[in-house]
PDB file of C-alpha atoms and ligand atoms in Angstrom:
ATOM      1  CA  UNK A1197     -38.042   9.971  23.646  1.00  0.00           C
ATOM      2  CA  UNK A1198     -35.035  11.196  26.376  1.00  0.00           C
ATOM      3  CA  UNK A1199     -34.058   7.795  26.353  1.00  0.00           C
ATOM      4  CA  UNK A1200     -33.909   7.372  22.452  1.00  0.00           C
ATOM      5  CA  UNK A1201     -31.943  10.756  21.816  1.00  0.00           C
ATOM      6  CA  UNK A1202     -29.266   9.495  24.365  1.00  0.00           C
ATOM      7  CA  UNK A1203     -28.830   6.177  22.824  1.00  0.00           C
ATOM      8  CA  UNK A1204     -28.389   7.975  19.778  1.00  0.00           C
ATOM      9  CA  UNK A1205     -25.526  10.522  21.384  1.00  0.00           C
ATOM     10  CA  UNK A1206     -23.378   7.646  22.476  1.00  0.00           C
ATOM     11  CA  UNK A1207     -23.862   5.512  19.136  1.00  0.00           C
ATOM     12  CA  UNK A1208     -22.357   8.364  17.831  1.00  0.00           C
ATOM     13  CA  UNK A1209     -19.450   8.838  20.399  1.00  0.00           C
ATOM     14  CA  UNK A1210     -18.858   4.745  19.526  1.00  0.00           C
ATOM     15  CA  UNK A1211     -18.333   5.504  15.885  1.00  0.00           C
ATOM     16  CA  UNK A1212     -16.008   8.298  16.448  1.00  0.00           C
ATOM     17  CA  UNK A1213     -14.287   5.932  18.885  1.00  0.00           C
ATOM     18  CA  UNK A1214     -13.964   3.511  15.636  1.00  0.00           C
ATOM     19  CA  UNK A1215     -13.138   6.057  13.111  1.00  0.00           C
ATOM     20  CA  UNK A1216     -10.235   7.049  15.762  1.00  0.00           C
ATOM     21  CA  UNK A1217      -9.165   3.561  15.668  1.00  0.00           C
ATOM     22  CA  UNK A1218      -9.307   2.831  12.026  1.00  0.00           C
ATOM     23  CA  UNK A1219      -7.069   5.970  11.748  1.00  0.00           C
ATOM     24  CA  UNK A1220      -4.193   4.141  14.347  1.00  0.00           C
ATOM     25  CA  UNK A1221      -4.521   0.840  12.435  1.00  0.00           C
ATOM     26  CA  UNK A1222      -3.824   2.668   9.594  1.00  0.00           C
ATOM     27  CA  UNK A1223      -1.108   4.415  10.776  1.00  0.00           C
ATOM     28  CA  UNK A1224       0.916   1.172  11.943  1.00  0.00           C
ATOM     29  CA  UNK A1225      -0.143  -0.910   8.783  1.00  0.00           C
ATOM     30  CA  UNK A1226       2.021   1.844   6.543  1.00  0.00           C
ATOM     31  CA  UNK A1227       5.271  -0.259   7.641  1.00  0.00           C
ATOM     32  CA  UNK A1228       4.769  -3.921   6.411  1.00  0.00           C
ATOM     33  CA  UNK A1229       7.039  -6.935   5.787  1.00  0.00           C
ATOM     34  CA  UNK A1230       7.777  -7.472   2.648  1.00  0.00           C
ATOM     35  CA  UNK A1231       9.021 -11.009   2.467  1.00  0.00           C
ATOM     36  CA  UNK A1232      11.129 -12.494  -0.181  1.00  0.00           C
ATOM     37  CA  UNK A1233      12.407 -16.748  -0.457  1.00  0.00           C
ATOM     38  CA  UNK A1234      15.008 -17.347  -1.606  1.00  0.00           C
ATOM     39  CA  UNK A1235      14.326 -20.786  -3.280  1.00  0.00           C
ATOM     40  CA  UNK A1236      16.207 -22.563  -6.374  1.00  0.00           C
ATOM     41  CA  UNK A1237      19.217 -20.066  -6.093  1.00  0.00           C
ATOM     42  CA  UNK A1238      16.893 -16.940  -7.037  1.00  0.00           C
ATOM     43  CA  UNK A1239      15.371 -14.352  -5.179  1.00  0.00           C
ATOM     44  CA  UNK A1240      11.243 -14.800  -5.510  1.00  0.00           C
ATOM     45  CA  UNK A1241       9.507 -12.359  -6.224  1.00  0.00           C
ATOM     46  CA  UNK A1242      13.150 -10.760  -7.992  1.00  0.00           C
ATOM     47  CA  UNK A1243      11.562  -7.144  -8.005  1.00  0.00           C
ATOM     48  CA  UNK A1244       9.275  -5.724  -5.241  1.00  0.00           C
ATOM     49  CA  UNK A1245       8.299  -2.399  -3.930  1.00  0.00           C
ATOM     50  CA  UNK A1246       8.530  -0.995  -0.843  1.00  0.00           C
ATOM     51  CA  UNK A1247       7.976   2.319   1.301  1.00  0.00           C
ATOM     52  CA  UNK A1248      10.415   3.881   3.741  1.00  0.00           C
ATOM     53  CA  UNK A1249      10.318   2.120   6.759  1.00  0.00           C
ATOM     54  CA  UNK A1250       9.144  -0.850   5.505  1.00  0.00           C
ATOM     55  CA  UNK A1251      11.377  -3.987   6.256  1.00  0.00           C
ATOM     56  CA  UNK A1252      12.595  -6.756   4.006  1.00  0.00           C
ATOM     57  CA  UNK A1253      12.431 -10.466   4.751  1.00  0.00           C
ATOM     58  CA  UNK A1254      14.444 -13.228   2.639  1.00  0.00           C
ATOM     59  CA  UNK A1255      13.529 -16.372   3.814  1.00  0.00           C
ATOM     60  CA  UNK A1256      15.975 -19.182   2.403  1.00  0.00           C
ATOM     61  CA  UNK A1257      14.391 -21.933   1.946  1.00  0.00           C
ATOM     62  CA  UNK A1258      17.255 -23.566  -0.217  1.00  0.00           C
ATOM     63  CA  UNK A1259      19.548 -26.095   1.487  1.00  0.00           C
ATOM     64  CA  UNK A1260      22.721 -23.969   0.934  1.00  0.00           C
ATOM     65  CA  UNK A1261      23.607 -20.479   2.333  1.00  0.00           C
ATOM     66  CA  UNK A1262      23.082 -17.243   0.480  1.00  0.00           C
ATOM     67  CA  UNK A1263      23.799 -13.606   1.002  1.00  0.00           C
ATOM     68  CA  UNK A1264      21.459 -10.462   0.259  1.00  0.00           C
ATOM     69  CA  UNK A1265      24.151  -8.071  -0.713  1.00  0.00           C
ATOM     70  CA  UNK A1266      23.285  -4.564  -2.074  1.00  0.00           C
ATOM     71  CA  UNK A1267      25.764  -3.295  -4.783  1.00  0.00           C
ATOM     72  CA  UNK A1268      26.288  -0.258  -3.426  1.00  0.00           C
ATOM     73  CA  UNK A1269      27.999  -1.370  -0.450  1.00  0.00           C
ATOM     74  CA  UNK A1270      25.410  -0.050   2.331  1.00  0.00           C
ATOM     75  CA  UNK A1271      24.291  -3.347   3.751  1.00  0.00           C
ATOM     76  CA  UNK A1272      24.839  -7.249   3.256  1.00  0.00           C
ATOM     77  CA  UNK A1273      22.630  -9.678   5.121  1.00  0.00           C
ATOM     78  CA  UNK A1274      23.974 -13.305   5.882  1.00  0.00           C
ATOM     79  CA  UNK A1275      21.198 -15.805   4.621  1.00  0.00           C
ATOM     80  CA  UNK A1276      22.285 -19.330   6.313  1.00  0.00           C
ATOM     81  CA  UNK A1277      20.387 -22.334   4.952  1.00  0.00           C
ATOM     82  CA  UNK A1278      17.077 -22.201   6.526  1.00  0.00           C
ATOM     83  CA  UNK A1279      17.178 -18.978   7.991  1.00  0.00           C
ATOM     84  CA  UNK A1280      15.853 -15.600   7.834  1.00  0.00           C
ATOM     85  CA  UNK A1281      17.234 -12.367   7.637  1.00  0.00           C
ATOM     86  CA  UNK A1282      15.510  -8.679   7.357  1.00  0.00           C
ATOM     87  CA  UNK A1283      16.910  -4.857   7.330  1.00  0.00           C
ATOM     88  CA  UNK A1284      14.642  -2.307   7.123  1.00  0.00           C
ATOM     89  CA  UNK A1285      13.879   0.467   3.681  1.00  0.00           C
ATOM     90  CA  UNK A1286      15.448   4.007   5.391  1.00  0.00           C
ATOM     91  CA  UNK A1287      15.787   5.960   2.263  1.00  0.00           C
ATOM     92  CA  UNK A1288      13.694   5.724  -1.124  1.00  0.00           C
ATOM     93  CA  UNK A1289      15.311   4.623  -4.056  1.00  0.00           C
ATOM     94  CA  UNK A1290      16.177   2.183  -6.214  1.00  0.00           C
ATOM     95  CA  UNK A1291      19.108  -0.962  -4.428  1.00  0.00           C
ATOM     96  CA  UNK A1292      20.159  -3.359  -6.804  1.00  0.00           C
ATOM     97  CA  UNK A1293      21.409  -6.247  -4.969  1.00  0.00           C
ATOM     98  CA  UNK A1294      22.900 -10.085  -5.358  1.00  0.00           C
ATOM     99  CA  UNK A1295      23.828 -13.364  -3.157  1.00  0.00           C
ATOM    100  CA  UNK A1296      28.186 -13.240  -3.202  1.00  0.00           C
ATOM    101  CA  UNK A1297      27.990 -17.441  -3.365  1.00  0.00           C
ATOM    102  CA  UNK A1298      25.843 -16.997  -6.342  1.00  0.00           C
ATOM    103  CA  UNK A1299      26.510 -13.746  -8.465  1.00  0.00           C
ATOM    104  CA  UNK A1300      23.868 -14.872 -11.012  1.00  0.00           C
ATOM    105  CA  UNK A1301      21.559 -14.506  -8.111  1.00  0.00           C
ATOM    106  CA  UNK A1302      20.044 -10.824  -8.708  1.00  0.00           C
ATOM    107  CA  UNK A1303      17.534  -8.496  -6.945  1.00  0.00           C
ATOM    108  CA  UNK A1304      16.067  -5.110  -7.179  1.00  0.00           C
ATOM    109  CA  UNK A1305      13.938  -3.222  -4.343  1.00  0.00           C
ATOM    110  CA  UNK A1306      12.062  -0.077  -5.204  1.00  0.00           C
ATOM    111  CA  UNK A1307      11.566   1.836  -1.834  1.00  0.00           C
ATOM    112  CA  UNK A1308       8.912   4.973  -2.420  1.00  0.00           C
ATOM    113  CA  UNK A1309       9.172   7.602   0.076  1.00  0.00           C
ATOM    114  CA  UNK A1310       6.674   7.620   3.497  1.00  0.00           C
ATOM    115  CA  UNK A1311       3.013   8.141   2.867  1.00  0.00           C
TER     116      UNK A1311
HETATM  117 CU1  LIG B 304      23.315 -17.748  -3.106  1.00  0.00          CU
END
Protein backbone atom coordinates (compact mmCIF):
# COMPACT_ATOMS: atom_id res chain seq x y z
CA UNK A 1 0.00 0.00 0.00
CA UNK A 2 3.20 2.54 1.13
CA UNK A 3 4.62 1.64 -1.99
CA UNK A 4 1.45 2.39 -4.18
CA UNK A 5 0.67 5.88 -2.47
CA UNK A 6 4.34 6.93 -3.31
CA UNK A 7 4.20 5.94 -6.86
CA UNK A 8 1.21 7.87 -6.97
CA UNK A 9 2.98 11.21 -5.25
CA UNK A 10 5.67 11.31 -7.86
CA UNK A 11 3.25 10.54 -10.94
CA UNK A 12 1.87 13.52 -9.80
CA UNK A 13 5.12 15.64 -9.31
CA UNK A 14 5.86 14.24 -13.23
CA UNK A 15 2.71 15.85 -14.49
CA UNK A 16 3.29 19.09 -12.85
CA UNK A 17 6.81 18.80 -14.27
CA UNK A 18 4.88 18.54 -17.84
CA UNK A 19 2.27 21.06 -17.26
CA UNK A 20 5.43 23.42 -16.31
CA UNK A 21 6.84 22.56 -19.57
CA UNK A 22 3.87 22.86 -21.78
CA UNK A 23 3.59 26.37 -20.21
CA UNK A 24 7.56 27.29 -21.55
CA UNK A 25 6.78 25.75 -24.97
CA UNK A 26 4.06 27.87 -25.07
CA UNK A 27 5.65 30.77 -24.12
CA UNK A 28 8.47 30.56 -26.95
CA UNK A 29 5.95 29.30 -29.69
CA UNK A 30 4.07 32.99 -29.31
CA UNK A 31 6.98 34.39 -31.70
CA UNK A 32 6.83 32.38 -35.04
CA UNK A 33 8.13 32.88 -38.60
CA UNK A 34 5.89 33.90 -40.75
CA UNK A 35 7.32 33.18 -44.15
CA UNK A 36 6.35 34.76 -47.35
CA UNK A 37 7.93 33.73 -51.38
CA UNK A 38 8.18 35.84 -53.36
CA UNK A 39 7.51 33.89 -56.64
CA UNK A 40 6.15 35.22 -60.20
CA UNK A 41 6.86 38.94 -59.18
CA UNK A 42 4.15 38.79 -56.23
CA UNK A 43 4.34 38.43 -52.72
CA UNK A 44 2.51 34.83 -51.70
CA UNK A 45 0.45 34.78 -49.42
CA UNK A 46 -0.08 39.01 -50.30
CA UNK A 47 -1.84 39.52 -46.80
CA UNK A 48 -0.82 37.74 -43.53
CA UNK A 49 -1.10 38.33 -39.88
CA UNK A 50 1.22 38.57 -37.42
CA UNK A 51 1.84 39.33 -33.55
CA UNK A 52 4.45 41.63 -32.07
CA UNK A 53 7.55 40.00 -32.07
CA UNK A 54 6.90 37.79 -34.60
CA UNK A 55 9.41 37.90 -37.61
CA UNK A 56 8.81 37.99 -41.34
CA UNK A 57 10.51 35.81 -43.92
CA UNK A 58 10.35 36.55 -47.87
CA UNK A 59 11.95 33.93 -49.52
CA UNK A 60 12.59 34.85 -53.35
CA UNK A 61 12.39 32.23 -55.19
CA UNK A 62 12.19 34.26 -58.56
CA UNK A 63 15.36 34.52 -60.67
CA UNK A 64 15.53 38.37 -60.39
CA UNK A 65 16.03 40.58 -57.26
CA UNK A 66 13.24 42.18 -55.31
CA UNK A 67 12.87 44.51 -52.40
CA UNK A 68 10.32 44.31 -49.34
CA UNK A 69 9.85 47.98 -48.86
CA UNK A 70 7.26 49.33 -46.34
CA UNK A 71 5.55 52.63 -47.48
CA UNK A 72 6.01 54.31 -44.61
CA UNK A 73 9.61 54.54 -44.77
CA UNK A 74 10.55 52.45 -41.46
CA UNK A 75 12.32 49.54 -43.05
CA UNK A 76 13.30 48.12 -46.62
CA UNK A 77 14.75 44.64 -46.90
CA UNK A 78 17.05 43.76 -49.98
CA UNK A 79 15.60 40.45 -51.54
CA UNK A 80 18.57 39.20 -54.01
CA UNK A 81 17.54 36.39 -56.35
CA UNK A 82 17.51 33.35 -54.29
CA UNK A 83 17.83 34.76 -51.05
CA UNK A 84 16.12 35.40 -47.91
CA UNK A 85 15.53 38.23 -45.91
CA UNK A 86 13.47 38.73 -42.42
CA UNK A 87 12.85 41.84 -39.88
CA UNK A 88 10.97 41.29 -37.07
CA UNK A 89 6.85 42.80 -36.14
CA UNK A 90 7.89 45.54 -33.08
CA UNK A 91 4.74 47.48 -33.07
CA UNK A 92 1.04 46.35 -34.05
CA UNK A 93 -0.49 47.77 -36.88
CA UNK A 94 -1.25 47.72 -40.17
CA UNK A 95 2.44 48.18 -42.97
CA UNK A 96 1.55 48.36 -46.39
CA UNK A 97 4.52 47.54 -48.33
CA UNK A 98 5.96 46.92 -52.16
CA UNK A 99 9.23 45.55 -54.13
CA UNK A 100 10.93 49.26 -55.67
CA UNK A 101 11.99 47.00 -59.06
CA UNK A 102 8.41 46.08 -59.28
CA UNK A 103 5.87 48.74 -57.88
CA UNK A 104 2.94 46.51 -58.98
CA UNK A 105 4.39 44.15 -56.49
CA UNK A 106 2.13 44.88 -53.24
CA UNK A 107 1.92 43.59 -49.62
CA UNK A 108 0.09 44.13 -46.45
CA UNK A 109 1.09 42.70 -42.83
CA UNK A 110 -1.37 42.92 -40.00
CA UNK A 111 0.75 42.75 -36.72
CA UNK A 112 -1.80 42.26 -33.47
CA UNK A 113 -0.34 43.27 -30.30
CA UNK A 114 1.58 40.46 -27.78
CA UNK A 115 -0.61 37.80 -26.29
CU1 LIG B 1 10.40 42.89 -57.45
Amino acid sequence: MRRHSEAGASCRAALGIAAGMILLWGGTACAATIAITVSDLAFEPAVVEARVGDVIEWRNADFVGHTATDRSGQWDVALPEGKSGSIPMTAPGVMSYFCRFHPQMTGIIRVKPKL
